[in-house]
PDB file of C-alpha atoms in Angstrom:
ATOM      1  CA  MET A   1       0.000   0.000   0.000  1.00 47.00           C
ATOM      2  CA  THR A   2       2.845   2.382   0.745  1.00 46.00           C
ATOM      3  CA  ARG A   3       4.241   1.898  -2.754  1.00 46.00           C
ATOM      4  CA  SER A   4       0.888   2.751  -4.339  1.00 51.00           C
ATOM      5  CA  ARG A   5       0.808   6.085  -2.483  1.00 51.00           C
ATOM      6  CA  ILE A   6       4.387   7.015  -3.402  1.00 50.00           C
ATOM      7  CA  VAL A   7       3.860   6.800  -7.149  1.00 46.00           C
ATOM      8  CA  PRO A   8       0.810   9.132  -7.257  1.00 53.00           C
ATOM      9  CA  ALA A   9       2.570  11.607  -4.947  1.00 53.00           C
ATOM     10  CA  ALA A  10       5.626  11.639  -7.186  1.00 48.00           C
ATOM     11  CA  LEU A  11       3.503  12.059 -10.324  1.00 47.00           C
ATOM     12  CA  LEU A  12       1.490  14.893  -8.839  1.00 55.00           C
ATOM     13  CA  LEU A  13       4.616  16.700  -7.645  1.00 49.00           C
ATOM     14  CA  ALA A  14       6.176  16.284 -11.087  1.00 46.00           C
ATOM     15  CA  CYS A  15       3.103  17.872 -12.693  1.00 48.00           C
ATOM     16  CA  LEU A  16       3.130  20.765 -10.264  1.00 48.00           C
ATOM     17  CA  THR A  17       6.879  21.380 -10.487  1.00 44.00           C
ATOM     18  CA  GLY A  18       6.584  22.913 -13.935  1.00 42.00           C
ATOM     19  CA  LEU A  19       4.048  25.475 -12.806  1.00 39.00           C
ATOM     20  CA  ALA A  20       6.429  26.765 -10.169  1.00 40.00           C
ATOM     21  CA  GLY A  21       8.758  27.853 -12.963  1.00 42.00           C
ATOM     22  CA  CYS A  22       6.267  30.215 -14.573  1.00 41.00           C
ATOM     23  CA  ASP A  23       8.029  32.818 -16.703  1.00 42.00           C
ATOM     24  CA  SER A  24       5.887  35.923 -16.330  1.00 41.00           C
ATOM     25  CA  ASP A  25       6.607  39.641 -16.408  1.00 42.00           C
ATOM     26  CA  ALA A  26       4.496  40.018 -13.270  1.00 39.00           C
ATOM     27  CA  ASP A  27       6.881  37.770 -11.333  1.00 39.00           C
ATOM     28  CA  THR A  28       9.832  40.085 -11.965  1.00 36.00           C
ATOM     29  CA  THR A  29       8.085  43.222 -10.766  1.00 35.00           C
ATOM     30  CA  THR A  30       7.450  42.060  -7.202  1.00 35.00           C
ATOM     31  CA  GLY A  31      10.986  40.982  -6.356  1.00 35.00           C
ATOM     32  CA  ALA A  32       9.574  38.270  -4.086  1.00 35.00           C
ATOM     33  CA  THR A  33      10.213  34.586  -4.447  1.00 34.00           C
ATOM     34  CA  PRO A  34       7.283  32.519  -5.753  1.00 36.00           C
ATOM     35  CA  ALA A  35       6.866  30.701  -2.440  1.00 36.00           C
ATOM     36  CA  ALA A  36       6.730  33.953  -0.471  1.00 35.00           C
ATOM     37  CA  SER A  37       4.376  35.516  -2.993  1.00 35.00           C
ATOM     38  CA  GLY A  38       2.164  32.422  -2.928  1.00 37.00           C
ATOM     39  CA  ALA A  39       1.921  32.603   0.835  1.00 36.00           C
ATOM     40  CA  ALA A  40       0.935  36.258   0.604  1.00 36.00           C
ATOM     41  CA  ALA A  41      -1.623  35.503  -2.104  1.00 37.00           C
ATOM     42  CA  SER A  42      -3.225  32.783  -0.031  1.00 37.00           C
ATOM     43  CA  ALA A  43      -3.397  35.193   2.889  1.00 38.00           C
ATOM     44  CA  GLY A  44      -5.272  37.617   0.654  1.00 39.00           C
ATOM     45  CA  SER A  45      -2.844  40.543   0.893  1.00 37.00           C
ATOM     46  CA  SER A  46      -1.803  40.494  -2.758  1.00 41.00           C
ATOM     47  CA  ALA A  47      -4.939  38.942  -4.224  1.00 44.00           C
ATOM     48  CA  PRO A  48      -7.142  41.197  -6.314  1.00 43.00           C
ATOM     49  CA  ALA A  49      -9.911  42.975  -4.464  1.00 44.00           C
ATOM     50  CA  ALA A  50     -13.348  41.435  -4.818  1.00 47.00           C
ATOM     51  CA  GLY A  51     -15.110  42.829  -7.845  1.00 45.00           C
ATOM     52  CA  ALA A  52     -11.884  44.102  -9.440  1.00 47.00           C
ATOM     53  CA  PRO A  53     -11.433  42.841 -12.991  1.00 49.00           C
ATOM     54  CA  VAL A  54      -8.807  40.113 -13.297  1.00 70.00           C
ATOM     55  CA  GLY A  55      -7.008  39.602 -16.599  1.00 88.00           C
ATOM     56  CA  ASP A  56      -5.737  36.301 -17.890  1.00 93.00           C
ATOM     57  CA  LYS A  57      -2.095  37.238 -17.261  1.00 92.00           C
ATOM     58  CA  GLU A  58      -2.805  38.092 -13.643  1.00 90.00           C
ATOM     59  CA  LEU A  59      -4.824  34.916 -13.211  1.00 92.00           C
ATOM     60  CA  CYS A  60      -2.013  32.765 -14.662  1.00 93.00           C
ATOM     61  CA  THR A  61       0.443  34.451 -12.298  1.00 90.00           C
ATOM     62  CA  THR A  62      -1.886  33.826  -9.348  1.00 89.00           C
ATOM     63  CA  LEU A  63      -2.254  30.187 -10.383  1.00 90.00           C
ATOM     64  CA  ASN A  64       1.505  29.852 -10.549  1.00 87.00           C
ATOM     65  CA  LYS A  65       1.937  31.244  -7.059  1.00 88.00           C
ATOM     66  CA  ALA A  66      -0.895  29.140  -5.609  1.00 89.00           C
ATOM     67  CA  ALA A  67       0.465  25.982  -7.232  1.00 88.00           C
ATOM     68  CA  SER A  68       3.953  26.749  -5.949  1.00 89.00           C
ATOM     69  CA  THR A  69       2.558  27.093  -2.432  1.00 90.00           C
ATOM     70  CA  MET A  70       0.596  23.856  -2.817  1.00 90.00           C
ATOM     71  CA  LYS A  71       3.642  22.000  -4.145  1.00 89.00           C
ATOM     72  CA  GLY A  72       5.741  23.343  -1.286  1.00 91.00           C
ATOM     73  CA  GLY A  73       3.157  22.223   1.248  1.00 92.00           C
ATOM     74  CA  ILE A  74       3.061  18.733  -0.201  1.00 92.00           C
ATOM     75  CA  SER A  75       6.859  18.535  -0.421  1.00 92.00           C
ATOM     76  CA  ASP A  76       7.216  19.701   3.184  1.00 93.00           C
ATOM     77  CA  ALA A  77       4.696  17.083   4.321  1.00 92.00           C
ATOM     78  CA  GLN A  78       6.338  14.251   2.411  1.00 91.00           C
ATOM     79  CA  GLN A  79       7.549  11.588   4.805  1.00 91.00           C
ATOM     80  CA  ALA A  80      10.823   9.636   4.544  1.00 89.00           C
ATOM     81  CA  ASP A  81       9.080   6.826   2.646  1.00 90.00           C
ATOM     82  CA  GLY A  82       7.714   9.322   0.078  1.00 87.00           C
ATOM     83  CA  SER A  83       4.137   9.222   1.275  1.00 89.00           C
ATOM     84  CA  VAL A  84       2.093  12.259   2.264  1.00 91.00           C
ATOM     85  CA  ALA A  85      -0.465  12.113   5.058  1.00 93.00           C
ATOM     86  CA  ALA A  86      -3.985  12.587   3.763  1.00 93.00           C
ATOM     87  CA  LYS A  87      -4.655  15.512   6.121  1.00 94.00           C
ATOM     88  CA  ASP A  88      -1.578  17.373   4.823  1.00 94.00           C
ATOM     89  CA  ALA A  89      -2.526  16.812   1.186  1.00 94.00           C
ATOM     90  CA  LYS A  90      -6.106  17.881   1.889  1.00 94.00           C
ATOM     91  CA  GLU A  91      -4.867  21.079   3.548  1.00 95.00           C
ATOM     92  CA  ALA A  92      -2.539  21.931   0.638  1.00 94.00           C
ATOM     93  CA  PHE A  93      -5.270  21.196  -1.919  1.00 93.00           C
ATOM     94  CA  ALA A  94      -7.847  23.250  -0.009  1.00 94.00           C
ATOM     95  CA  LYS A  95      -5.515  26.266   0.128  1.00 94.00           C
ATOM     96  CA  PHE A  96      -4.872  26.004  -3.618  1.00 92.00           C
ATOM     97  CA  HIS A  97      -8.578  25.752  -4.374  1.00 92.00           C
ATOM     98  CA  LYS A  98      -9.381  28.740  -2.159  1.00 93.00           C
ATOM     99  CA  ALA A  99      -6.723  30.925  -3.822  1.00 91.00           C
ATOM    100  CA  VAL A 100      -7.899  29.987  -7.313  1.00 90.00           C
ATOM    101  CA  ASP A 101     -11.552  30.351  -6.368  1.00 91.00           C
ATOM    102  CA  GLU A 102     -10.924  33.856  -4.998  1.00 91.00           C
ATOM    103  CA  ALA A 103      -9.049  34.862  -8.151  1.00 90.00           C
ATOM    104  CA  LEU A 104     -11.793  33.478 -10.384  1.00 91.00           C
ATOM    105  CA  GLY A 105     -14.486  35.333  -8.450  1.00 87.00           C
ATOM    106  CA  ALA A 106     -13.802  38.567 -10.347  1.00 71.00           C
ATOM    107  CA  ALA A 107     -12.587  37.104 -13.639  1.00 82.00           C
ATOM    108  CA  ALA A 108     -14.507  37.170 -16.902  1.00 87.00           C
ATOM    109  CA  THR A 109     -15.087  33.848 -18.658  1.00 91.00           C
ATOM    110  CA  THR A 110     -12.127  33.081 -20.921  1.00 94.00           C
ATOM    111  CA  GLU A 111     -10.148  30.000 -21.939  1.00 95.00           C
ATOM    112  CA  VAL A 112      -7.838  30.617 -18.972  1.00 95.00           C
ATOM    113  CA  THR A 113     -10.656  30.905 -16.440  1.00 95.00           C
ATOM    114  CA  THR A 114     -12.386  27.824 -17.838  1.00 95.00           C
ATOM    115  CA  ALA A 115      -9.170  25.789 -17.643  1.00 95.00           C
ATOM    116  CA  ALA A 116      -8.349  27.174 -14.184  1.00 94.00           C
ATOM    117  CA  ARG A 117     -11.821  26.290 -12.913  1.00 94.00           C
ATOM    118  CA  ALA A 118     -11.451  22.719 -14.215  1.00 94.00           C
ATOM    119  CA  VAL A 119      -8.100  22.304 -12.427  1.00 92.00           C
ATOM    120  CA  ALA A 120      -9.413  23.863  -9.195  1.00 91.00           C
ATOM    121  CA  ASP A 121     -12.545  21.701  -9.255  1.00 92.00           C
ATOM    122  CA  GLU A 122     -10.494  18.513  -9.652  1.00 92.00           C
ATOM    123  CA  ILE A 123      -8.214  19.551  -6.796  1.00 91.00           C
ATOM    124  CA  ALA A 124     -11.271  20.266  -4.629  1.00 92.00           C
ATOM    125  CA  LYS A 125     -12.675  16.808  -5.415  1.00 92.00           C
ATOM    126  CA  ALA A 126      -9.323  15.210  -4.625  1.00 92.00           C
ATOM    127  CA  ALA A 127      -9.200  17.075  -1.312  1.00 92.00           C
ATOM    128  CA  GLN A 128     -12.430  15.338  -0.285  1.00 94.00           C
ATOM    129  CA  ALA A 129     -11.138  11.841  -1.078  1.00 93.00           C
ATOM    130  CA  ASP A 130      -9.722   9.428   1.479  1.00 93.00           C
ATOM    131  CA  ASP A 131      -6.499   9.354  -0.590  1.00 93.00           C
ATOM    132  CA  PRO A 132      -6.215  12.908  -1.984  1.00 92.00           C
ATOM    133  CA  ILE A 133      -2.882  12.333  -3.745  1.00 89.00           C
ATOM    134  CA  GLY A 134      -4.168   9.213  -5.470  1.00 89.00           C
ATOM    135  CA  ALA A 135      -7.416  10.924  -6.414  1.00 91.00           C
ATOM    136  CA  ALA A 136      -5.553  13.867  -7.951  1.00 87.00           C
ATOM    137  CA  ALA A 137      -3.268  11.540  -9.878  1.00 84.00           C
ATOM    138  CA  ASP A 138      -6.262   9.586 -11.216  1.00 84.00           C
ATOM    139  CA  ALA A 139      -8.315  12.665 -12.144  1.00 77.00           C
ATOM    140  CA  GLY A 140      -6.989  13.211 -15.661  1.00 82.00           C
ATOM    141  CA  PHE A 141      -4.817  15.956 -14.259  1.00 81.00           C
ATOM    142  CA  ALA A 142      -2.386  15.739 -17.205  1.00 82.00           C
ATOM    143  CA  ASP A 143      -5.069  16.756 -19.719  1.00 89.00           C
ATOM    144  CA  LEU A 144      -6.377  19.541 -17.489  1.00 90.00           C
ATOM    145  CA  SER A 145      -2.825  20.796 -16.948  1.00 87.00           C
ATOM    146  CA  GLU A 146      -2.161  20.824 -20.673  1.00 90.00           C
ATOM    147  CA  ASP A 147      -5.335  22.844 -21.275  1.00 93.00           C
ATOM    148  CA  LEU A 148      -4.292  25.375 -18.629  1.00 93.00           C
ATOM    149  CA  THR A 149      -0.728  25.598 -19.942  1.00 88.00           C
ATOM    150  CA  THR A 150      -1.996  26.236 -23.475  1.00 93.00           C
ATOM    151  CA  ALA A 151      -4.536  28.840 -22.324  1.00 94.00           C
ATOM    152  CA  CYS A 152      -1.924  30.741 -20.298  1.00 94.00           C
ATOM    153  CA  ARG A 153       0.572  30.601 -23.169  1.00 92.00           C
ATOM    154  CA  THR A 154      -2.090  32.109 -25.446  1.00 93.00           C
ATOM    155  CA  ALA A 155      -2.584  34.853 -22.842  1.00 93.00           C
ATOM    156  CA  GLY A 156       1.136  35.606 -22.928  1.00 92.00           C
ATOM    157  CA  VAL A 157       2.266  33.805 -19.778  1.00 90.00           C
ATOM    158  CA  THR A 158       4.486  30.766 -20.165  1.00 80.00           C
ATOM    159  CA  ILE A 159       3.780  28.068 -17.635  1.00 77.00           C
ATOM    160  CA  ASN A 160       4.410  24.357 -17.686  1.00 61.00           C
ATOM    161  CA  PHE A 161       1.624  23.067 -15.503  1.00 65.00           C
TER     162      PHE A 161
END
């Protein structure tokens, strides 16, 4: 059973690693590291105000920061055998979903918002599962990630989700 939990955790972390390397103009203006910015975004201090219009570039940048924070949380919770406790994965997934959900609250419907919503919804479902890492790995995350990567690239933000 331990082996079956290690593989999904490794696959999920591999998928999320690319997003942490987002190459966006917005990242260079803050001077903060992605992990620090992600923590601030999840705290709400750098997230857009409710009702303020959110563009696709800003949304892709927010997704990058939220995913970096989620990946960091999962990596930090990874045990010596490679497994991640369900409660830690659920917490990381819930924080990611909340950050994306807040960013989408003021965003117009575009390819980026549609793709972001699909990713956030799958992460929210996985967070409710008994084995969140396994559920995320089984959720068709690769296809959803590709859709989001393509949508952000079209918006002018290069990510590798």
